[in-house]
Structure formats: C-alpha cells, structure tokens
Short mmCIF file of C-alpha atoms in Angstrom, two decimals:
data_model
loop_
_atom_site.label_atom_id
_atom_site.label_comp_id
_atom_site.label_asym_id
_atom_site.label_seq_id
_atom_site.Cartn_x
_atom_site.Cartn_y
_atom_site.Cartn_z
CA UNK A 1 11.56 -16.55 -11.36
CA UNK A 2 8.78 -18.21 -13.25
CA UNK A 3 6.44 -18.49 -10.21
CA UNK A 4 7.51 -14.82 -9.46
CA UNK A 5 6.21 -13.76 -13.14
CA UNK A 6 2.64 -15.52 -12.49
CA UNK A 7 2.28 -14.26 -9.31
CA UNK A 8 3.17 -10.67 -10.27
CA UNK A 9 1.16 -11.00 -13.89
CA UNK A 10 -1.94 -11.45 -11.10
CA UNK A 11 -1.79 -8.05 -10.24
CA UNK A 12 -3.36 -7.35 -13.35
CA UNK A 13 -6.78 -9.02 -12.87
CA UNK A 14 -6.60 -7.35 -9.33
CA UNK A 15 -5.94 -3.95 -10.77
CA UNK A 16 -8.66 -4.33 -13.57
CA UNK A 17 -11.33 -6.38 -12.27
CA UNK A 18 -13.08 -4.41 -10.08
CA UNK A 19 -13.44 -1.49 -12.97
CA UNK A 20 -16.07 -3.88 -14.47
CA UNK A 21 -18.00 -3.79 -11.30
CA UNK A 22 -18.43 0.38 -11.21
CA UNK A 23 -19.22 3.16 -13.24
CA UNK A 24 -16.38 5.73 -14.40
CA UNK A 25 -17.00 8.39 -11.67
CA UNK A 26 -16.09 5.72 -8.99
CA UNK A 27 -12.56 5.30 -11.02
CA UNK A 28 -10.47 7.94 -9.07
CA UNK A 29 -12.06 6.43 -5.62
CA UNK A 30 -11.04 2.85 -6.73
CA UNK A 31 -7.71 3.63 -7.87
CA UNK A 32 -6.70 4.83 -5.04
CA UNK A 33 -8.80 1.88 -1.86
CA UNK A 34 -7.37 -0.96 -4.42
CA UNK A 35 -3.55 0.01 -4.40
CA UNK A 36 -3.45 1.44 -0.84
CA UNK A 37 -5.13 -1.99 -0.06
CA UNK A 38 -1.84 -3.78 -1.88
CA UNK A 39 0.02 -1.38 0.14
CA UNK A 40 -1.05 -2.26 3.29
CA UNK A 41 -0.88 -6.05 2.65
CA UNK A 42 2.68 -5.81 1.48
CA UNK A 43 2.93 -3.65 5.25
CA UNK A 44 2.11 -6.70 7.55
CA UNK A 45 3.45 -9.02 5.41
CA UNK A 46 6.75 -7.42 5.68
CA UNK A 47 6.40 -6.92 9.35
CA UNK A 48 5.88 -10.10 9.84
CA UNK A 49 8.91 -11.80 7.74
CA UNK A 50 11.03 -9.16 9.98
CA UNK A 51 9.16 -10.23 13.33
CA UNK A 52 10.15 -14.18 12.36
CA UNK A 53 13.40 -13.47 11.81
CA UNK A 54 14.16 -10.99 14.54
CA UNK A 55 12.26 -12.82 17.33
CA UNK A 56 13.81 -15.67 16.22
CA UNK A 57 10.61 -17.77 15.88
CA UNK A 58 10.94 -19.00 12.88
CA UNK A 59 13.86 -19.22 10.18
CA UNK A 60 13.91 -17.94 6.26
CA UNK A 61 12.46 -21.67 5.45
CA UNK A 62 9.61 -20.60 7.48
CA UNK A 63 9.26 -17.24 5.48
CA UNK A 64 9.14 -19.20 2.05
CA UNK A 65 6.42 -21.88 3.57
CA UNK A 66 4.09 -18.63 4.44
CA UNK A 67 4.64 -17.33 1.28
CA UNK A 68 3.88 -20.21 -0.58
CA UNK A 69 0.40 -20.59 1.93
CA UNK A 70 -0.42 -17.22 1.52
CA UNK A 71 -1.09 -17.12 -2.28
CA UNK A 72 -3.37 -20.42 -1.83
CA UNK A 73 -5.30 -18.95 0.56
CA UNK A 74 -5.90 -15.60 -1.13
CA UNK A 75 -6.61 -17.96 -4.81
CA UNK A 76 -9.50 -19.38 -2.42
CA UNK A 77 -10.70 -16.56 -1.25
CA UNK A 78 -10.83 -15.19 -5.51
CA UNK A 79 -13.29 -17.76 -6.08
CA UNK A 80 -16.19 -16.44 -3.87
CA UNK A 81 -15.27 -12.78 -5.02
CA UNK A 82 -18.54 -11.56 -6.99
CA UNK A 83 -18.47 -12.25 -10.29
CA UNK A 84 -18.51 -10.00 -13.64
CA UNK A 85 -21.10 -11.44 -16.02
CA UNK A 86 -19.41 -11.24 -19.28
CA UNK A 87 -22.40 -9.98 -20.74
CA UNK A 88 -22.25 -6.87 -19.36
CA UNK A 89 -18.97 -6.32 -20.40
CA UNK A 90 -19.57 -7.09 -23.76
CA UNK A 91 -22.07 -4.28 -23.65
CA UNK A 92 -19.79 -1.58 -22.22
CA UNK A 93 -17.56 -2.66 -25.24
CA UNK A 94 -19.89 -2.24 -27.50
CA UNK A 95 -20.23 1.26 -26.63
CA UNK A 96 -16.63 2.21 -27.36
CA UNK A 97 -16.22 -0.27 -30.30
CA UNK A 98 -17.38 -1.52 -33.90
CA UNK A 99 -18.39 -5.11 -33.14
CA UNK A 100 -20.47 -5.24 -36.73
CA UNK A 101 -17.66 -7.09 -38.18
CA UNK A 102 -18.01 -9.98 -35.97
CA UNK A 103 -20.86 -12.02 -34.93
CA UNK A 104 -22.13 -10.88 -31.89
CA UNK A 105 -21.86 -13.80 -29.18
CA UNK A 106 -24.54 -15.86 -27.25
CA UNK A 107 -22.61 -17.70 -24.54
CA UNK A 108 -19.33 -17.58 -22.97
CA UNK A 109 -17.45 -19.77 -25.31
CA UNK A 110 -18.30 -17.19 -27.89
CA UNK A 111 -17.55 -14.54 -26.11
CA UNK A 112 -13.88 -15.83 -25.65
CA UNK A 113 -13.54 -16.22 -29.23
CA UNK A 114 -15.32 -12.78 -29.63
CA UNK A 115 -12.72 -11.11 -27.68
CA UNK A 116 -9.78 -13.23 -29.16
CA UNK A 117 -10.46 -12.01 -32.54
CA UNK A 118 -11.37 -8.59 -31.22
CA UNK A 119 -7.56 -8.33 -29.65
CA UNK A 120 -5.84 -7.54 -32.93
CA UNK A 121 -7.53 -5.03 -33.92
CA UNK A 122 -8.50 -3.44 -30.73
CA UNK A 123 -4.60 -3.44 -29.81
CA UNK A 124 -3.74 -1.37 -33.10
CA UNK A 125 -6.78 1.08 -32.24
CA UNK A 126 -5.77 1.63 -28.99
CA UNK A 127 -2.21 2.34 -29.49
CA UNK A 128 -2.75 4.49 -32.75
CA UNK A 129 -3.69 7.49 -29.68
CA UNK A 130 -0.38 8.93 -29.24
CA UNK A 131 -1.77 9.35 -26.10
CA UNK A 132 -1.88 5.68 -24.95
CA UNK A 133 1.74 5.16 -26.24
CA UNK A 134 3.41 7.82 -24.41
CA UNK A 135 1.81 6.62 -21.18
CA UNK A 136 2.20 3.43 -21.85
CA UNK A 137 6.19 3.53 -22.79
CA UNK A 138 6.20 5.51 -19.58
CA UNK A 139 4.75 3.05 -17.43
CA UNK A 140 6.75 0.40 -19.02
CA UNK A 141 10.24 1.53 -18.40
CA UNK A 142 9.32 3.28 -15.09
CA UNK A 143 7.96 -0.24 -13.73
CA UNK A 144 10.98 -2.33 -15.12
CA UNK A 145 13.06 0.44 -13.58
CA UNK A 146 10.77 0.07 -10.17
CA UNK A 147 11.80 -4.12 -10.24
CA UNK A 148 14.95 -3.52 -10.84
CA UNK A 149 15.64 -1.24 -7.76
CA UNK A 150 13.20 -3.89 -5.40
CA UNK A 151 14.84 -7.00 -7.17
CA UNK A 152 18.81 -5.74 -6.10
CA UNK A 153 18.70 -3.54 -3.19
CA UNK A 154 18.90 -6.49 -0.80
CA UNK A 155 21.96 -7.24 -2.32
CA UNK A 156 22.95 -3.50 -2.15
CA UNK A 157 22.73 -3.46 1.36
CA UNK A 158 24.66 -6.37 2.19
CA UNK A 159 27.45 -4.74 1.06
CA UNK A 160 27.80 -2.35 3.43
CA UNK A 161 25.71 -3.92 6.66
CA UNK A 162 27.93 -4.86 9.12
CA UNK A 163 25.45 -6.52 12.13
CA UNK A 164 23.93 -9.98 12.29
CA UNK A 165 20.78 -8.53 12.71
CA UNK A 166 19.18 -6.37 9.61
CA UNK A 167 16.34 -3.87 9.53
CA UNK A 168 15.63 -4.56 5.66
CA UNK A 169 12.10 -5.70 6.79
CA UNK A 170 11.35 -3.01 8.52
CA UNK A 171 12.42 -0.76 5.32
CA UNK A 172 10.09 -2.36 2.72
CA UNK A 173 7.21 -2.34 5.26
CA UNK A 174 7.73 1.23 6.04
CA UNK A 175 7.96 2.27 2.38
CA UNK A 176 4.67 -0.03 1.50
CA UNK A 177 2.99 1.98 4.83
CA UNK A 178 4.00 5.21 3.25
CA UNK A 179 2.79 4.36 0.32
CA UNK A 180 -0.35 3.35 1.18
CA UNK A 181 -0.61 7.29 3.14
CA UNK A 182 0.67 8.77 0.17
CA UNK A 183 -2.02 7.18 -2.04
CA UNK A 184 -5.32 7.65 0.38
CA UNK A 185 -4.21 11.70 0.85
CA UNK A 186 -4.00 11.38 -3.00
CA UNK A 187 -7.65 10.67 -2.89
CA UNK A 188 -8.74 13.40 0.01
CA UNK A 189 -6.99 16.08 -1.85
CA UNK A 190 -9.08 17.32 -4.79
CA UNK A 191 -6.41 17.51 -7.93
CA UNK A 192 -7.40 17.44 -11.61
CA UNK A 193 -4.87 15.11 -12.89
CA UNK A 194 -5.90 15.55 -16.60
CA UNK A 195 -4.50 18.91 -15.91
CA UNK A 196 -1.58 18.40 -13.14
CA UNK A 197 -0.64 14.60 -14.04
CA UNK A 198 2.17 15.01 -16.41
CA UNK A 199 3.48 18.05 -14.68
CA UNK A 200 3.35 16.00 -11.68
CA UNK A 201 4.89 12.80 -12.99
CA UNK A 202 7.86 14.82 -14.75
CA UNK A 203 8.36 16.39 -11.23
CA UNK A 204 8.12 12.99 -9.42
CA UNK A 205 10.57 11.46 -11.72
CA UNK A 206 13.56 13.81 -12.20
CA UNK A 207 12.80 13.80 -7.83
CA UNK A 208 13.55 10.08 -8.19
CA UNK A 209 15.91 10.16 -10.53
CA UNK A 210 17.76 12.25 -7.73
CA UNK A 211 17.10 9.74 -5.48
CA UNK A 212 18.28 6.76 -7.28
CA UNK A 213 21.93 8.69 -7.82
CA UNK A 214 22.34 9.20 -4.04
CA UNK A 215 21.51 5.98 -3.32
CA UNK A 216 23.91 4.60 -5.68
CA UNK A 217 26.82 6.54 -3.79
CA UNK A 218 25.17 6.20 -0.29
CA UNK A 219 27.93 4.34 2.24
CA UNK A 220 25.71 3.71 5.60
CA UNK A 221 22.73 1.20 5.71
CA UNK A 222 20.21 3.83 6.91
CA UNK A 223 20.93 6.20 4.19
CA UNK A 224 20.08 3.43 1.99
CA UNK A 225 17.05 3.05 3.39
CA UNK A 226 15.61 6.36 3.74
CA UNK A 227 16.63 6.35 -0.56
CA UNK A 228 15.22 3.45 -0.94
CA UNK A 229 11.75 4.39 1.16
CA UNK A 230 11.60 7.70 -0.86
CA UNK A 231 12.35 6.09 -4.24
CA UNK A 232 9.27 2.97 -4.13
CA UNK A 233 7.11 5.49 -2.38
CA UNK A 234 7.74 8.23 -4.86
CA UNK A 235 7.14 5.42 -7.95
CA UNK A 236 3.59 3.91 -6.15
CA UNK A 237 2.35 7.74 -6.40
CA UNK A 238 3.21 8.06 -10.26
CA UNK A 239 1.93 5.06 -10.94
CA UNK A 240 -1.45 6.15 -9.07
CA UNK A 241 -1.69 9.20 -11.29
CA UNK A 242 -0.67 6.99 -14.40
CA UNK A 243 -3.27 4.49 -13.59
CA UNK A 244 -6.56 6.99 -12.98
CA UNK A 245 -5.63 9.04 -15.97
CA UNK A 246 -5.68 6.51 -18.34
CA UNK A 247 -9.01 4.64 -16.50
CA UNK A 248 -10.87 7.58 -16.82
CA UNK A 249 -10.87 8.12 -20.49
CA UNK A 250 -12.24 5.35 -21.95
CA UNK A 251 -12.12 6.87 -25.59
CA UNK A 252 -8.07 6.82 -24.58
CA UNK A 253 -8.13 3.56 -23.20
CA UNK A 254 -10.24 1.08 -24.55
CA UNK A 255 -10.20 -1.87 -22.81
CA UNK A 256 -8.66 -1.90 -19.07
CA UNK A 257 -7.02 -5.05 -20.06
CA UNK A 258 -5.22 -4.03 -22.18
CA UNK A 259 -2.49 -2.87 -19.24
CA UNK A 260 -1.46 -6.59 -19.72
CA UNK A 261 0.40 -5.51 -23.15
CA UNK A 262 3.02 -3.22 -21.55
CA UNK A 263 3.31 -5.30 -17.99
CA UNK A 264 4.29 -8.53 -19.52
CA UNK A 265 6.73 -7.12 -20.96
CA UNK A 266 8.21 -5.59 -18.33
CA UNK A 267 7.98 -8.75 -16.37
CA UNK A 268 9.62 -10.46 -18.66
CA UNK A 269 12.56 -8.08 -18.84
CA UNK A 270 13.58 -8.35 -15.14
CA UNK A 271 13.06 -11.88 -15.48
CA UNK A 272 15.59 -12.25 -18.09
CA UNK A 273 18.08 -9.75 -16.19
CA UNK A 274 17.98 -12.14 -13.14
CA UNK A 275 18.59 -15.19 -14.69
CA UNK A 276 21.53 -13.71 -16.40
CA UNK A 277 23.01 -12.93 -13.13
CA UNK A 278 21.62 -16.16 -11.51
CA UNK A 279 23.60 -18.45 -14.19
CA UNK A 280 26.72 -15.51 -13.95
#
C-alpha cells in the first residue's frame, strides 16, 4: 500500500510539470495529450497483464516482476526529460504573488527555502477563493470515491464469476481506451468550460451516481463490466474538465502544485480503508 501511495503521489509531478514548460493558451491542449497519454499506457498495460495470463505465458508472479520493471524504466527515462529552470518559475510566481516579504533567492537552495516559507501563506491565499475550495472538495471526494470503486471491483466480480478464465483485463483496458477517446474528442470539440463545466460535472455525476447503484445490484459479470467501463470513463472526463478549469485561471489557482494538498489526502484515505480490511 505504501509503494502504491508513492507511485500514485507521482502522478502529480506528471500532471503539473509540463504546465511550467507552456504558456496558458496551450493549457486546454495539454490537459487533454497528457491524460489521454496515461490513458493509453494504462490500455497496453492492461492488455498485456490479460494476454500473460490468458495465453498462459507467464503467471501473476510474472505480472508483479513487470510492474515492478516498468516504473524503473519510466524513473530513467524522467531523468533525460527537459528540465524546468527554477528561475523561470520563480518569475511566473512573482507575477501572481507578493514575494516583498521574503528575500528574493539567488540559487536553488534558496529557492527551496523560498518556496518552503512561501507554502503557508500561499496555501491560505489560495483556498480563501471559494472558488478553489468547492473544486477542490469536489475533486477530493470524487477521486477517493474513483479508488475506491478501482481498489474493490476485482473483488466484486469474483463473487459472481463462475469460469477459470476472467475478462477483468480486458475491462480496465477497455475503460482506460475509452477514456483516452473520450478525452481527445474533449479537445476537438470546441466547449467553453468556464461556462458548461459545472453544468457538465453535476450532469456527469448524478449519471454516475446512477451507475454506481446498478452496479451495486448487477448479478452477471458483463453487466458489471459495462458499469464499471461507464463509471471510470465517466470520472476521467470530470476530472478533465476539473483539471483545465482550474489550470486556466491562474488568479484561481495559484500555484499548479498545489493539487498535491487535496490528492494526498485522498491517497491517504484509501490507504487507510485497505489496510483496515487487509488486517480484518
């Protein structure tokens, strides 16, 4: 679970870092490459675990040595990624924020301490927008609620599969491939989410909501599925919207890393929910 938590607190500096590398008109654009890009990863690696198993060239050992290779490979290939110089971030701040308080830093040891003592307060400027806590709150549970269905429909499903043989592969790597669709027409189709977003999101959710209640009641494996498909496809669109609203205000959202506030948290909470049942 620990290892799970790291690995899943990396998404952050995934989901933030290239901001830092464009201006905000390329925000909507980026939004939607760098989370159909997860989505299409999560697609083959899916397919793959499934082919293993269902081929039968490999076993679940072999799943859990790929997935502990994969990571290293990708941390390898995050060191030649180009790098932000943290100077010119601490000039976009500077835009946005009062840094006349502090001394303004000459080298990166500084600037660490610059932005260390700069958290505080940025944290209780950001969140005084009522704005940024709605949103936030909103992503928050909606994520935790997002785990929760990933971390325990396996388990659903074995209660009512019958055959040796199980398609559950094949379900998460046709939900990541539809999400991955859903999120590239989001970006073809012209849509002022400032205006639409929070109509769309209530929409999307009491959809899911919907969803979710089937599924709980659903009796056949492929039911399950097609709820389950709907449900995590459904979610990676709201959080789309979520995401590129918030990005594209800056006077709304500070400081893009900020996102880490409401994600550890609801890291943490799943976390804690497994290892209850774990030592249950």
């Amino acid at each position: 679970m620990a290892a799970y938590g790291i690995a899943s607190a990396t998404e952050i500096a995934f989901y933030s870092y290239i901001y830092a590398k464009v201006t905000k008109d390329d925000y909507k654009r980026l939004t939607s490459w760098t989370r159909a890009a997860s989505m299409a990863g999560r697609t083959f690696s899916y397919l793959l675990s499934q082919a293993i198993i269902s081929i039968n060239i490999g076993t679940y050992l072999t799943i859990n040595q790929v997935a502990l290779i994969s990571p290293i490979i990708v941390f390898i290939i995050g060191i030649y990624l180009p790098r932000v110089q943290w100077k010119i971030l601490h000039e976009r701040v500077k835009i946005t924020n009062d840094t006349k308080q502090f001394d303004e830093p000459t080298t990166y040891p500084e600037y660490v301490k610059f932005r260390l003592r700069k958290l505080w307060s940025n944290t209780k400027q950001i969140y005084q927008i009522g704005f940024v806590r709605k949103w936030s709150l909103w992503w928050a549970m909606t994520t935790c609620m997002s785990l929760q269905i990933s971390a325990y429909s396996q388990t659903l499903w074995g209660e009512v599969q019958k055959e040796e043989t199980t398609l559950n592969g094949f379900a998460e790597a046709t939900y990541t491939a539809c999400a991955a669709i859903a999120i590239m027409l989001m970006n073809m189709i012209s849509i002022d989410w400032d205006k639409w977003g929070e109509a769309a999101l209530v929409l999307i959710s009491s959809i899911d909501c919907a969803v979710l209640l089937f599924f709980s009641q659903a009796q056949t494996i492929y039911v399950m599925y097609i709820c389950y498909i709907s449900y995590r496809t459904l979610y990676q669109v709201m959080i789309t919207i979520a995401q590129y609203v918030l990005l594209k205000d800056k006077a709304k959202c500070i400081k893009i890393a900020l996102f880490s506030c409401p994600i550890d948290k609801i890291i943490i909470q799943p976390s804690i929910f497994r290892y209850h049942d774990y030592i249950s």
